[in-house]
Amino acid sequence: MTSRGVALLEVLVALAILSGAGLALLDLVTAGLRAEREARERERVLAVQERVLTALTLLKRDELDRRLGRQPIGELIVDIQRPERTLYRIAVVQQESPQVEDLVTVVYRREARNGP
């Protein structure tokens, strides 16, 4: 009868170990799925930012001058500066973290010529 009690105890310990391992595996899978979801969302935001940045780089000099400073565009903030007369610095950030510039570029626009 003692050996039956020991066997039952061994089975219970084995089940506890398997349950612990199963819970750890479940946590690992959940963390992996969460990371994948966050990566997809980040990729979506970067694609939107890239389209906005591309559109802004196509603007003419006078259009960029009208947009100088920080302006919200949908879920993003665009910061356009003119560090030199012919250069425009364009940065795109998320509204939830405006201190982090995700995408930045500098474009050249020559000055308008006066006269023929």
PDB file of C-alpha atoms in Angstrom, residues 9 18-19 25-26 33 38-39 51 69 80 83 91 95-96:
ATOM      1  CA  LEU A   9       2.711  11.238  -5.173  1.00  0.00           C
ATOM      2  CA  LEU A  18       4.113  19.520 -16.611  1.00  0.00           C
ATOM      3  CA  SER A  19       1.540  22.163 -15.642  1.00  0.00           C
ATOM      4  CA  LEU A  25       5.114  27.829 -22.723  1.00  0.00           C
ATOM      5  CA  LEU A  26       1.756  29.597 -22.849  1.00  0.00           C
ATOM      6  CA  LEU A  33       2.086  37.020 -30.446  1.00  0.00           C
ATOM      7  CA  GLU A  38       3.346  45.423 -32.071  1.00  0.00           C
ATOM      8  CA  ALA A  39       5.766  44.909 -34.962  1.00  0.00           C
ATOM      9  CA  ARG A  51       4.185  58.176 -47.676  1.00  0.00           C
ATOM     10  CA  GLY A  69       7.128  74.749 -38.302  1.00  0.00           C
ATOM     11  CA  ILE A  80       9.608  71.526 -41.523  1.00  0.00           C
ATOM     12  CA  PRO A  83      18.309  75.742 -41.807  1.00  0.00           C
ATOM     13  CA  ALA A  91      10.971  65.393 -39.900  1.00  0.00           C
ATOM     14  CA  GLN A  95       1.861  62.442 -31.803  1.00  0.00           C
ATOM     15  CA  GLU A  96       2.228  60.018 -28.902  1.00  0.00           C
TER      16      GLU A  96
END
